[in-house]
PDB file of C-alpha atoms and ligand atoms in Angstrom:
ATOM      1  CA  MET A 276       0.034  -0.104  -0.237  1.00 90.00           C
ATOM      2  CA  LYS A 277       0.935   3.370  -0.792  1.00 96.00           C
ATOM      3  CA  ILE A 278       0.448   6.995   0.592  1.00 97.00           C
ATOM      4  CA  ARG A 279       0.536  10.409  -1.331  1.00 97.00           C
ATOM      5  CA  VAL A 280      -0.965  12.993   0.008  1.00 98.00           C
ATOM      6  CA  LEU A 281      -1.199  16.244  -2.099  1.00 98.00           C
ATOM      7  CA  PRO A 282      -1.439  19.903  -1.429  1.00 98.00           C
ATOM      8  CA  ASP A 283      -5.310  20.117  -1.608  1.00 98.00           C
ATOM      9  CA  TYR A 284      -8.511  18.989  -2.799  1.00 98.00           C
ATOM     10  CA  ASP A 285      -7.861  20.296  -5.909  1.00 98.00           C
ATOM     11  CA  ALA A 286      -4.615  18.638  -6.782  1.00 98.00           C
ATOM     12  CA  LEU A 287      -6.148  15.211  -4.768  1.00 98.00           C
ATOM     13  CA  SER A 288      -9.242  15.828  -7.908  1.00 98.00           C
ATOM     14  CA  GLU A 289      -6.420  16.182 -10.629  1.00 98.00           C
ATOM     15  CA  THR A 290      -3.828  12.932  -9.448  1.00 98.00           C
ATOM     16  CA  ALA A 291      -6.909  10.995  -8.761  1.00 98.00           C
ATOM     17  CA  ALA A 292      -8.347  11.786 -12.666  1.00 98.00           C
ATOM     18  CA  ALA A 293      -4.768  11.272 -14.216  1.00 98.00           C
ATOM     19  CA  VAL A 294      -4.629   8.187 -12.558  1.00 98.00           C
ATOM     20  CA  VAL A 295      -7.650   7.245 -13.936  1.00 98.00           C
ATOM     21  CA  ALA A 296      -7.221   8.387 -17.558  1.00 98.00           C
ATOM     22  CA  GLU A 297      -3.936   6.833 -17.881  1.00 98.00           C
ATOM     23  CA  ARG A 298      -5.966   2.997 -16.722  1.00 98.00           C
ATOM     24  CA  LEU A 299      -8.024   3.636 -19.770  1.00 98.00           C
ATOM     25  CA  ARG A 300      -5.426   5.076 -21.976  1.00 98.00           C
ATOM     26  CA  GLU A 301      -3.458   1.598 -21.348  1.00 98.00           C
ATOM     27  CA  LYS A 302      -6.048  -0.574 -20.875  1.00 98.00           C
ATOM     28  CA  PRO A 303      -9.411   1.102 -22.951  1.00 98.00           C
ATOM     29  CA  SER A 304     -11.861  -1.656 -21.992  1.00 98.00           C
ATOM     30  CA  ALA A 305     -10.724  -1.237 -18.309  1.00 98.00           C
ATOM     31  CA  VAL A 306     -13.370  -2.297 -15.745  1.00 99.00           C
ATOM     32  CA  LEU A 307     -14.176   0.354 -13.120  1.00 99.00           C
ATOM     33  CA  LEU A 308     -15.534   0.257  -9.689  1.00 99.00           C
ATOM     34  CA  LEU A 309     -16.781   3.699  -8.685  1.00 99.00           C
ATOM     35  CA  PRO A 310     -17.402   5.760  -5.615  1.00 98.00           C
ATOM     36  CA  THR A 311     -20.286   8.429  -4.970  1.00 98.00           C
ATOM     37  CA  GLY A 312     -20.517  10.874  -2.933  1.00 97.00           C
ATOM     38  CA  THR A 313     -18.932  14.190  -2.437  1.00 97.00           C
ATOM     39  CA  THR A 314     -14.930  13.531  -2.497  1.00 98.00           C
ATOM     40  CA  PRO A 315     -14.690  11.984  -5.959  1.00 98.00           C
ATOM     41  CA  LEU A 316     -16.808  14.594  -8.033  1.00 98.00           C
ATOM     42  CA  GLY A 317     -13.973  16.894  -8.456  1.00 98.00           C
ATOM     43  CA  MET A 318     -12.083  13.547 -10.149  1.00 99.00           C
ATOM     44  CA  TYR A 319     -15.479  13.131 -12.099  1.00 99.00           C
ATOM     45  CA  ARG A 320     -15.544  17.299 -12.949  1.00 98.00           C
ATOM     46  CA  ARG A 321     -11.766  16.299 -14.930  1.00 98.00           C
ATOM     47  CA  LEU A 322     -12.518  13.157 -15.999  1.00 98.00           C
ATOM     48  CA  VAL A 323     -15.895  14.943 -18.234  1.00 98.00           C
ATOM     49  CA  ALA A 324     -13.584  17.612 -19.317  1.00 98.00           C
ATOM     50  CA  LEU A 325     -11.201  15.670 -20.506  1.00 98.00           C
ATOM     51  CA  HIS A 326     -13.369  13.618 -22.332  1.00 98.00           C
ATOM     52  CA  ARG A 327     -14.991  17.269 -23.876  1.00 98.00           C
ATOM     53  CA  SER A 328     -11.404  18.227 -24.617  1.00 98.00           C
ATOM     54  CA  GLY A 329     -11.304  15.019 -27.581  1.00 96.00           C
ATOM     55  CA  ALA A 330      -8.225  13.417 -25.113  1.00 95.00           C
ATOM     56  CA  LEU A 331     -10.839  11.036 -24.067  1.00 98.00           C
ATOM     57  CA  SER A 332     -13.007   8.057 -24.472  1.00 98.00           C
ATOM     58  CA  PHE A 333     -14.898   5.924 -22.601  1.00 98.00           C
ATOM     59  CA  ALA A 334     -16.664   3.874 -25.156  1.00 98.00           C
ATOM     60  CA  ARG A 335     -15.322   0.658 -24.164  1.00 98.00           C
ATOM     61  CA  ALA A 336     -14.646   0.282 -20.735  1.00 98.00           C
ATOM     62  CA  THR A 337     -17.325  -1.420 -18.487  1.00 98.00           C
ATOM     63  CA  PHE A 338     -18.345   0.328 -15.070  1.00 99.00           C
ATOM     64  CA  PHE A 339     -20.177  -0.700 -11.244  1.00 99.00           C
ATOM     65  CA  ASN A 340     -20.481   1.248  -8.738  1.00 98.00           C
ATOM     66  CA  LEU A 341     -20.315   0.258  -5.282  1.00 98.00           C
ATOM     67  CA  ASP A 342     -23.229   0.644  -3.441  1.00 98.00           C
ATOM     68  CA  GLU A 343     -26.492   1.532  -3.898  1.00 98.00           C
ATOM     69  CA  TYR A 344     -30.192   2.386  -0.977  1.00 98.00           C
ATOM     70  CA  LEU A 345     -32.201   0.058  -0.464  1.00 98.00           C
ATOM     71  CA  GLY A 346     -35.359   0.627  -1.679  1.00 96.00           C
ATOM     72  CA  LEU A 347     -34.623   3.641  -4.173  1.00 96.00           C
ATOM     73  CA  PRO A 348     -35.346   3.671  -7.741  1.00 97.00           C
ATOM     74  CA  PRO A 349     -33.469   4.984 -10.647  1.00 98.00           C
ATOM     75  CA  ASP A 350     -34.692   7.685 -10.717  1.00 97.00           C
ATOM     76  CA  HIS A 351     -35.323   8.923  -7.088  1.00 96.00           C
ATOM     77  CA  PRO A 352     -33.092  12.338  -7.129  1.00 95.00           C
ATOM     78  CA  ALA A 353     -31.488  10.872  -3.947  1.00 96.00           C
ATOM     79  CA  SER A 354     -30.572   7.528  -5.527  1.00 97.00           C
ATOM     80  CA  TYR A 355     -27.327   6.895  -7.170  1.00 98.00           C
ATOM     81  CA  HIS A 356     -28.526   6.634 -10.120  1.00 98.00           C
ATOM     82  CA  VAL A 357     -29.196   9.627 -10.765  1.00 98.00           C
ATOM     83  CA  TYR A 358     -25.875  10.639  -9.069  1.00 98.00           C
ATOM     84  CA  MET A 359     -23.808   9.000 -11.774  1.00 98.00           C
ATOM     85  CA  ARG A 360     -25.864   9.854 -14.001  1.00 98.00           C
ATOM     86  CA  GLU A 361     -25.509  13.876 -13.530  1.00 98.00           C
ATOM     87  CA  ASN A 362     -22.236  13.063 -12.700  1.00 98.00           C
ATOM     88  CA  PHE A 363     -20.805  10.881 -15.026  1.00 98.00           C
ATOM     89  CA  TYR A 364     -22.339   8.461 -17.296  1.00 98.00           C
ATOM     90  CA  GLY A 365     -24.628  11.294 -17.972  1.00 98.00           C
ATOM     91  CA  LEU A 366     -22.239  13.074 -19.937  1.00 98.00           C
ATOM     92  CA  ILE A 367     -18.773  10.953 -20.961  1.00 98.00           C
ATOM     93  CA  ASP A 368     -19.519   8.611 -24.145  1.00 98.00           C
ATOM     94  CA  SER A 369     -20.302   5.313 -21.786  1.00 98.00           C
ATOM     95  CA  ASP A 370     -22.022   2.644 -23.353  1.00 98.00           C
ATOM     96  CA  PRO A 371     -24.990   2.425 -21.471  1.00 98.00           C
ATOM     97  CA  ALA A 372     -24.850  -1.786 -22.002  1.00 98.00           C
ATOM     98  CA  ARG A 373     -21.797  -1.408 -19.819  1.00 98.00           C
ATOM     99  CA  VAL A 374     -23.220   0.755 -16.849  1.00 98.00           C
ATOM    100  CA  HIS A 375     -24.154  -1.254 -13.933  1.00 98.00           C
ATOM    101  CA  VAL A 376     -25.308  -0.226 -10.835  1.00 98.00           C
ATOM    102  CA  PRO A 377     -27.380  -1.840  -8.338  1.00 98.00           C
ATOM    103  CA  ARG A 378     -30.884  -1.817  -8.629  1.00 98.00           C
ATOM    104  CA  GLY A 379     -31.897  -0.854  -4.797  1.00 98.00           C
ATOM    105  CA  ASP A 380     -35.430  -1.269  -6.181  1.00 98.00           C
ATOM    106  CA  ALA A 381     -35.366  -5.136  -6.791  1.00 98.00           C
ATOM    107  CA  LEU A 382     -37.668  -7.194  -5.955  1.00 98.00           C
ATOM    108  CA  ASP A 383     -35.315  -9.631  -4.274  1.00 98.00           C
ATOM    109  CA  PRO A 384     -32.595  -7.828  -3.302  1.00 98.00           C
ATOM    110  CA  GLU A 385     -30.520 -10.902  -2.489  1.00 98.00           C
ATOM    111  CA  ALA A 386     -30.621 -12.315  -6.183  1.00 98.00           C
ATOM    112  CA  GLU A 387     -29.815  -8.461  -6.940  1.00 98.00           C
ATOM    113  CA  CYS A 388     -27.104  -9.162  -5.282  1.00 98.00           C
ATOM    114  CA  LEU A 389     -26.052 -12.612  -6.595  1.00 98.00           C
ATOM    115  CA  ARG A 390     -26.751 -10.649 -10.307  1.00 98.00           C
ATOM    116  CA  TYR A 391     -24.295  -7.917  -9.305  1.00 98.00           C
ATOM    117  CA  GLU A 392     -21.287  -9.950  -7.892  1.00 98.00           C
ATOM    118  CA  ALA A 393     -21.890 -12.553 -11.184  1.00 98.00           C
ATOM    119  CA  ALA A 394     -21.646  -9.424 -13.649  1.00 98.00           C
ATOM    120  CA  ILE A 395     -18.490  -9.030 -11.914  1.00 98.00           C
ATOM    121  CA  ARG A 396     -16.994 -12.142 -12.105  1.00 98.00           C
ATOM    122  CA  GLU A 397     -18.449 -12.297 -16.028  1.00 98.00           C
ATOM    123  CA  ALA A 398     -16.600  -8.833 -17.013  1.00 98.00           C
ATOM    124  CA  GLY A 399     -13.432 -10.177 -15.970  1.00 98.00           C
ATOM    125  CA  GLY A 400     -12.971  -8.648 -12.294  1.00 98.00           C
ATOM    126  CA  ILE A 401     -12.211  -5.164 -11.188  1.00 98.00           C
ATOM    127  CA  ASP A 402      -8.991  -3.560 -13.128  1.00 98.00           C
ATOM    128  CA  LEU A 403      -9.311  -0.336 -11.177  1.00 99.00           C
ATOM    129  CA  CYS A 404     -11.271   0.504  -7.849  1.00 99.00           C
ATOM    130  CA  VAL A 405     -11.908   3.872  -7.094  1.00 99.00           C
ATOM    131  CA  LEU A 406     -13.220   4.495  -3.293  1.00 98.00           C
ATOM    132  CA  GLY A 407     -13.545   7.328  -0.717  1.00 98.00           C
ATOM    133  CA  ILE A 408     -14.045   6.490   2.583  1.00 98.00           C
ATOM    134  CA  GLY A 409     -16.489   7.307   4.979  1.00 98.00           C
ATOM    135  CA  ARG A 410     -15.542   9.550   8.777  1.00 97.00           C
ATOM    136  CA  ASN A 411     -16.152   5.217  10.468  1.00 97.00           C
ATOM    137  CA  GLY A 412     -13.481   4.017   8.678  1.00 98.00           C
ATOM    138  CA  HIS A 413     -15.755   2.179   5.942  1.00 98.00           C
ATOM    139  CA  ILE A 414     -16.057   1.409   1.883  1.00 98.00           C
ATOM    140  CA  GLY A 415     -18.409   1.116  -0.077  1.00 98.00           C
ATOM    141  CA  PHE A 416     -21.109   0.744   2.163  1.00 98.00           C
ATOM    142  CA  ASN A 417     -19.077  -1.965   4.505  1.00 98.00           C
ATOM    143  CA  GLU A 418     -19.929  -0.384   7.870  1.00 98.00           C
ATOM    144  CA  PRO A 419     -16.950  -1.532  10.851  1.00 98.00           C
ATOM    145  CA  GLY A 420     -17.547  -5.426  11.430  1.00 98.00           C
ATOM    146  CA  ALA A 421     -18.131  -6.021   7.352  1.00 98.00           C
ATOM    147  CA  PRO A 422     -16.320  -9.112   7.449  1.00 98.00           C
ATOM    148  CA  PHE A 423     -13.121  -9.100   5.506  1.00 98.00           C
ATOM    149  CA  VAL A 424     -14.906 -11.930   2.904  1.00 98.00           C
ATOM    150  CA  SER A 425     -18.009 -10.897   2.384  1.00 98.00           C
ATOM    151  CA  ARG A 426     -19.176  -9.940  -1.271  1.00 98.00           C
ATOM    152  CA  THR A 427     -22.173  -7.907  -3.028  1.00 98.00           C
ATOM    153  CA  ARG A 428     -25.177  -7.777  -0.189  1.00 98.00           C
ATOM    154  CA  VAL A 429     -27.682  -6.030   1.325  1.00 98.00           C
ATOM    155  CA  VAL A 430     -25.895  -4.513   4.427  1.00 98.00           C
ATOM    156  CA  ARG A 431     -27.608  -1.915   7.542  1.00 98.00           C
ATOM    157  CA  LEU A 432     -26.167   1.429   7.478  1.00 97.00           C
ATOM    158  CA  ALA A 433     -24.499   2.917  11.127  1.00 96.00           C
ATOM    159  CA  GLU A 434     -26.102   5.626  12.462  1.00 94.00           C
ATOM    160  CA  SER A 435     -23.275   7.564  12.134  1.00 94.00           C
ATOM    161  CA  THR A 436     -23.247   7.126   8.286  1.00 94.00           C
ATOM    162  CA  ARG A 437     -27.086   7.589   8.396  1.00 94.00           C
ATOM    163  CA  ARG A 438     -26.958  10.949   9.781  1.00 93.00           C
ATOM    164  CA  VAL A 439     -23.855  12.144   7.494  1.00 91.00           C
ATOM    165  CA  ASN A 440     -25.834  11.130   4.162  1.00 91.00           C
ATOM    166  CA  ALA A 441     -29.491  13.064   5.748  1.00 91.00           C
ATOM    167  CA  ALA A 442     -29.696  15.515   3.768  1.00 90.00           C
ATOM    168  CA  ASP A 443     -30.061  14.248   0.986  1.00 90.00           C
ATOM    169  CA  PHE A 444     -33.301  13.510   1.860  1.00 91.00           C
ATOM    170  CA  GLU A 445     -36.793  14.611   2.614  1.00 86.00           C
ATOM    171  CA  ALA A 446     -37.423  14.511   6.525  1.00 77.00           C
ATOM    172  CA  ASP A 447     -34.171  13.879   6.874  1.00 72.00           C
ATOM    173  CA  ARG A 448     -35.489  10.301   6.559  1.00 83.00           C
ATOM    174  CA  SER A 449     -31.997   8.344   4.974  1.00 89.00           C
ATOM    175  CA  PRO A 450     -33.015   4.379   4.479  1.00 95.00           C
ATOM    176  CA  GLU A 451     -31.345   2.361   6.990  1.00 96.00           C
ATOM    177  CA  ARG A 452     -30.019  -0.425   4.063  1.00 98.00           C
ATOM    178  CA  ALA A 453     -28.066  -0.963   1.406  1.00 98.00           C
ATOM    179  CA  ILE A 454     -26.753  -2.917  -1.435  1.00 98.00           C
ATOM    180  CA  THR A 455     -23.005  -2.565  -1.266  1.00 98.00           C
ATOM    181  CA  VAL A 456     -20.183  -3.865  -2.882  1.00 98.00           C
ATOM    182  CA  GLY A 457     -18.751  -6.267  -0.543  1.00 98.00           C
ATOM    183  CA  LEU A 458     -14.751  -6.511   0.785  1.00 98.00           C
ATOM    184  CA  ALA A 459     -13.465  -9.300  -0.743  1.00 98.00           C
ATOM    185  CA  THR A 460     -14.229  -8.046  -4.102  1.00 98.00           C
ATOM    186  CA  ILE A 461     -13.067  -4.484  -3.537  1.00 98.00           C
ATOM    187  CA  PHE A 462      -9.752  -6.405  -2.436  1.00 98.00           C
ATOM    188  CA  GLU A 463      -9.761  -8.270  -5.582  1.00 98.00           C
ATOM    189  CA  ALA A 464      -9.564  -5.145  -7.957  1.00 98.00           C
ATOM    190  CA  ARG A 465      -6.634  -5.593  -9.245  1.00 98.00           C
ATOM    191  CA  GLU A 466      -5.863  -1.566  -8.153  1.00 98.00           C
ATOM    192  CA  VAL A 467      -7.479   0.644  -5.654  1.00 98.00           C
ATOM    193  CA  LEU A 468      -7.177   3.866  -5.427  1.00 98.00           C
ATOM    194  CA  LEU A 469      -8.931   5.572  -1.913  1.00 98.00           C
ATOM    195  CA  LEU A 470      -9.300   9.864  -1.749  1.00 98.00           C
ATOM    196  CA  ALA A 471      -9.867  11.744   1.122  1.00 98.00           C
ATOM    197  CA  SER A 472      -9.952  15.083   1.591  1.00 98.00           C
ATOM    198  CA  GLY A 473     -10.872  17.377   4.504  1.00 98.00           C
ATOM    199  CA  ALA A 474      -9.631  17.066   8.206  1.00 98.00           C
ATOM    200  CA  ASN A 475     -12.770  15.131   9.161  1.00 97.00           C
ATOM    201  CA  LYS A 476     -10.987  12.337   7.275  1.00 98.00           C
ATOM    202  CA  ALA A 477      -8.074  12.283   9.310  1.00 98.00           C
ATOM    203  CA  GLY A 478      -9.031   9.991  12.203  1.00 97.00           C
ATOM    204  CA  ALA A 479     -10.536   7.390   9.654  1.00 97.00           C
ATOM    205  CA  VAL A 480      -7.398   7.416   7.297  1.00 98.00           C
ATOM    206  CA  ALA A 481      -5.069   7.026  10.389  1.00 97.00           C
ATOM    207  CA  ALA A 482      -7.334   4.894  11.740  1.00 97.00           C
ATOM    208  CA  ALA A 483      -7.248   2.656   8.456  1.00 97.00           C
ATOM    209  CA  VAL A 484      -3.167   3.592   7.098  1.00 96.00           C
ATOM    210  CA  VAL A 485      -1.470   3.178  11.106  1.00 91.00           C
ATOM    211  CA  GLU A 486      -3.264   3.360  13.971  1.00 91.00           C
ATOM    212  CA  GLY A 487      -3.911  -1.107  15.445  1.00 88.00           C
ATOM    213  CA  GLU A 488      -4.229  -3.946  14.133  1.00 94.00           C
ATOM    214  CA  VAL A 489      -5.717  -4.126  10.419  1.00 97.00           C
ATOM    215  CA  SER A 490      -8.918  -5.257  11.617  1.00 97.00           C
ATOM    216  CA  GLU A 491     -12.986  -5.678  10.316  1.00 98.00           C
ATOM    217  CA  ASN A 492     -13.542  -2.567  12.958  1.00 97.00           C
ATOM    218  CA  ILE A 493     -12.030   0.005  10.361  1.00 97.00           C
ATOM    219  CA  PRO A 494     -13.151  -1.823   6.993  1.00 98.00           C
ATOM    220  CA  ALA A 495     -10.244   0.104   4.933  1.00 98.00           C
ATOM    221  CA  SER A 496      -7.507  -1.259   7.186  1.00 98.00           C
ATOM    222  CA  VAL A 497      -7.401  -4.090   4.882  1.00 98.00           C
ATOM    223  CA  LEU A 498      -5.675  -2.006   1.531  1.00 98.00           C
ATOM    224  CA  ARG A 499      -2.695  -1.763   3.668  1.00 97.00           C
ATOM    225  CA  ARG A 500      -2.338  -5.697   2.614  1.00 97.00           C
ATOM    226  CA  HIS A 501      -3.497  -4.911  -0.929  1.00 98.00           C
ATOM    227  CA  PRO A 502      -0.826  -5.114  -3.316  1.00 97.00           C
ATOM    228  CA  LYS A 503      -1.552  -2.388  -5.618  1.00 98.00           C
ATOM    229  CA  GLY A 504      -3.137  -0.284  -2.954  1.00 98.00           C
ATOM    230  CA  THR A 505      -2.572   3.889  -3.067  1.00 98.00           C
ATOM    231  CA  PHE A 506      -4.084   6.088  -0.344  1.00 98.00           C
ATOM    232  CA  LEU A 507      -4.457   9.727  -1.922  1.00 98.00           C
ATOM    233  CA  LEU A 508      -4.978  12.512   0.740  1.00 98.00           C
ATOM    234  CA  ASP A 509      -5.245  15.977   0.653  1.00 98.00           C
ATOM    235  CA  GLU A 510      -3.019  17.563   3.624  1.00 98.00           C
ATOM    236  CA  ASP A 511      -6.277  18.065   5.845  1.00 98.00           C
ATOM    237  CA  ALA A 512      -6.652  14.009   5.609  1.00 98.00           C
ATOM    238  CA  GLY A 513      -3.525  13.637   5.820  1.00 97.00           C
ATOM    239  CA  SER A 514      -2.865  15.593   9.203  1.00 97.00           C
ATOM    240  CA  ASP A 515      -2.792  12.334  11.805  1.00 96.00           C
ATOM    241  CA  LEU A 516      -0.621  10.718  10.120  1.00 94.00           C
ATOM    242  CA  GLY A 517       2.509  12.773  10.962  1.00 80.00           C
ATOM    243  CA  GLY A 518       5.802  13.658   9.321  1.00 59.00           C
ATOM    244  CA  GLY A 519       7.411  10.632   7.815  1.00 46.00           C
ATOM    245  CA  LEU A 520       4.437   8.887   5.387  1.00 47.00           C
ATOM    246  CA  ALA A 521       3.969  10.956   2.739  1.00 41.00           C
ATOM    247  CA  ASP A 522       5.993  10.515  -0.167  1.00 41.00           C
TER     248      ASP A 522
HETATM  249  C1  F6R B 667     -20.465   6.096  -1.619  1.00 89.10           C
HETATM  250  C2  F6R B 667     -19.960   5.084  -0.549  1.00 89.10           C
HETATM  251  C3  F6R B 667     -19.015   5.495   0.499  1.00 89.10           C
HETATM  252  C4  F6R B 667     -18.545   7.437   0.140  1.00 89.10           C
HETATM  253  C5  F6R B 667     -18.201   7.558   1.562  1.00 89.10           C
HETATM  254  C6  F6R B 667     -17.356   9.011   1.890  1.00 89.10           C
HETATM  255  O1  F6R B 667     -21.022   4.931  -2.888  1.00 89.10           O
HETATM  256  O2  F6R B 667     -19.293   4.027  -1.044  1.00 89.10           O
HETATM  257  O3  F6R B 667     -18.097   5.023   0.959  1.00 89.10           O
HETATM  258  O4  F6R B 667     -16.855   6.859  -0.570  1.00 89.10           O
HETATM  259  O5  F6R B 667     -18.876   7.824   2.440  1.00 89.10           O
HETATM  260  O6  F6R B 667     -18.175   9.822   1.319  1.00 89.10           O
HETATM  261  P1  F6R B 667     -18.052  11.214   1.086  1.00 89.10           P
HETATM  262  O7  F6R B 667     -17.276  11.510  -0.439  1.00 89.10           O
HETATM  263  O8  F6R B 667     -19.330  11.722   0.568  1.00 89.10           O
HETATM  264  O9  F6R B 667     -17.587  11.520   2.451  1.00 89.10           O
END
């Protein structure tokens, strides 16, 4: 696992977009596993700009998203389907047949999870997984305590996660459950890039990267064992790491 500390959010976003662009130029048919949330917005903006300038095509790539709220149809304004359409997939030359987001409104959510996991396998596995990190150390919606061997499944969201995400929902009622790609599936990605920005992530980043043991209590700590994992941080997110670690 590597750690790179960039001066600020803009530099973080620029670097993340450059990594994604480079991997797609090396392998235009790459399979990507992608996050939603606030952190990756700058990266998506830059990737869209690269596409608009004619410098990058996504036409042959395959996309999977990490998670979706259980019960939300794909046109719900707080759904990750809408987020991804508005911030990325709808703004680039992605092939709709190769864009995958879990269906939160599936009649049989367990079957949907199996279908999603099989689709990742059939695509040949993930070449590059981009992640954010929750303040409690979650990745995807793998909350503290999630098994490292977990696959795509229905999970209960931590109360703290529900509070952070409540603003996106009417009367602050955010869903209690979600579908998430599991930790084993994330770990099997051939490359993982975790993005963290801001002082409110510093504690989670330190717990994931330097404090204590690798533990299911801090899901992101599993990435310490990843042969090609990188934590891409801005200075605020890296502020609890101490001096020696940044390159
Ligand atoms: C979202 C996801 C979550 C977020 C995390 C950080 O698809 O998988 O793990 O990456 O909650 O969210 P932000 O970037 O909004 O701080």
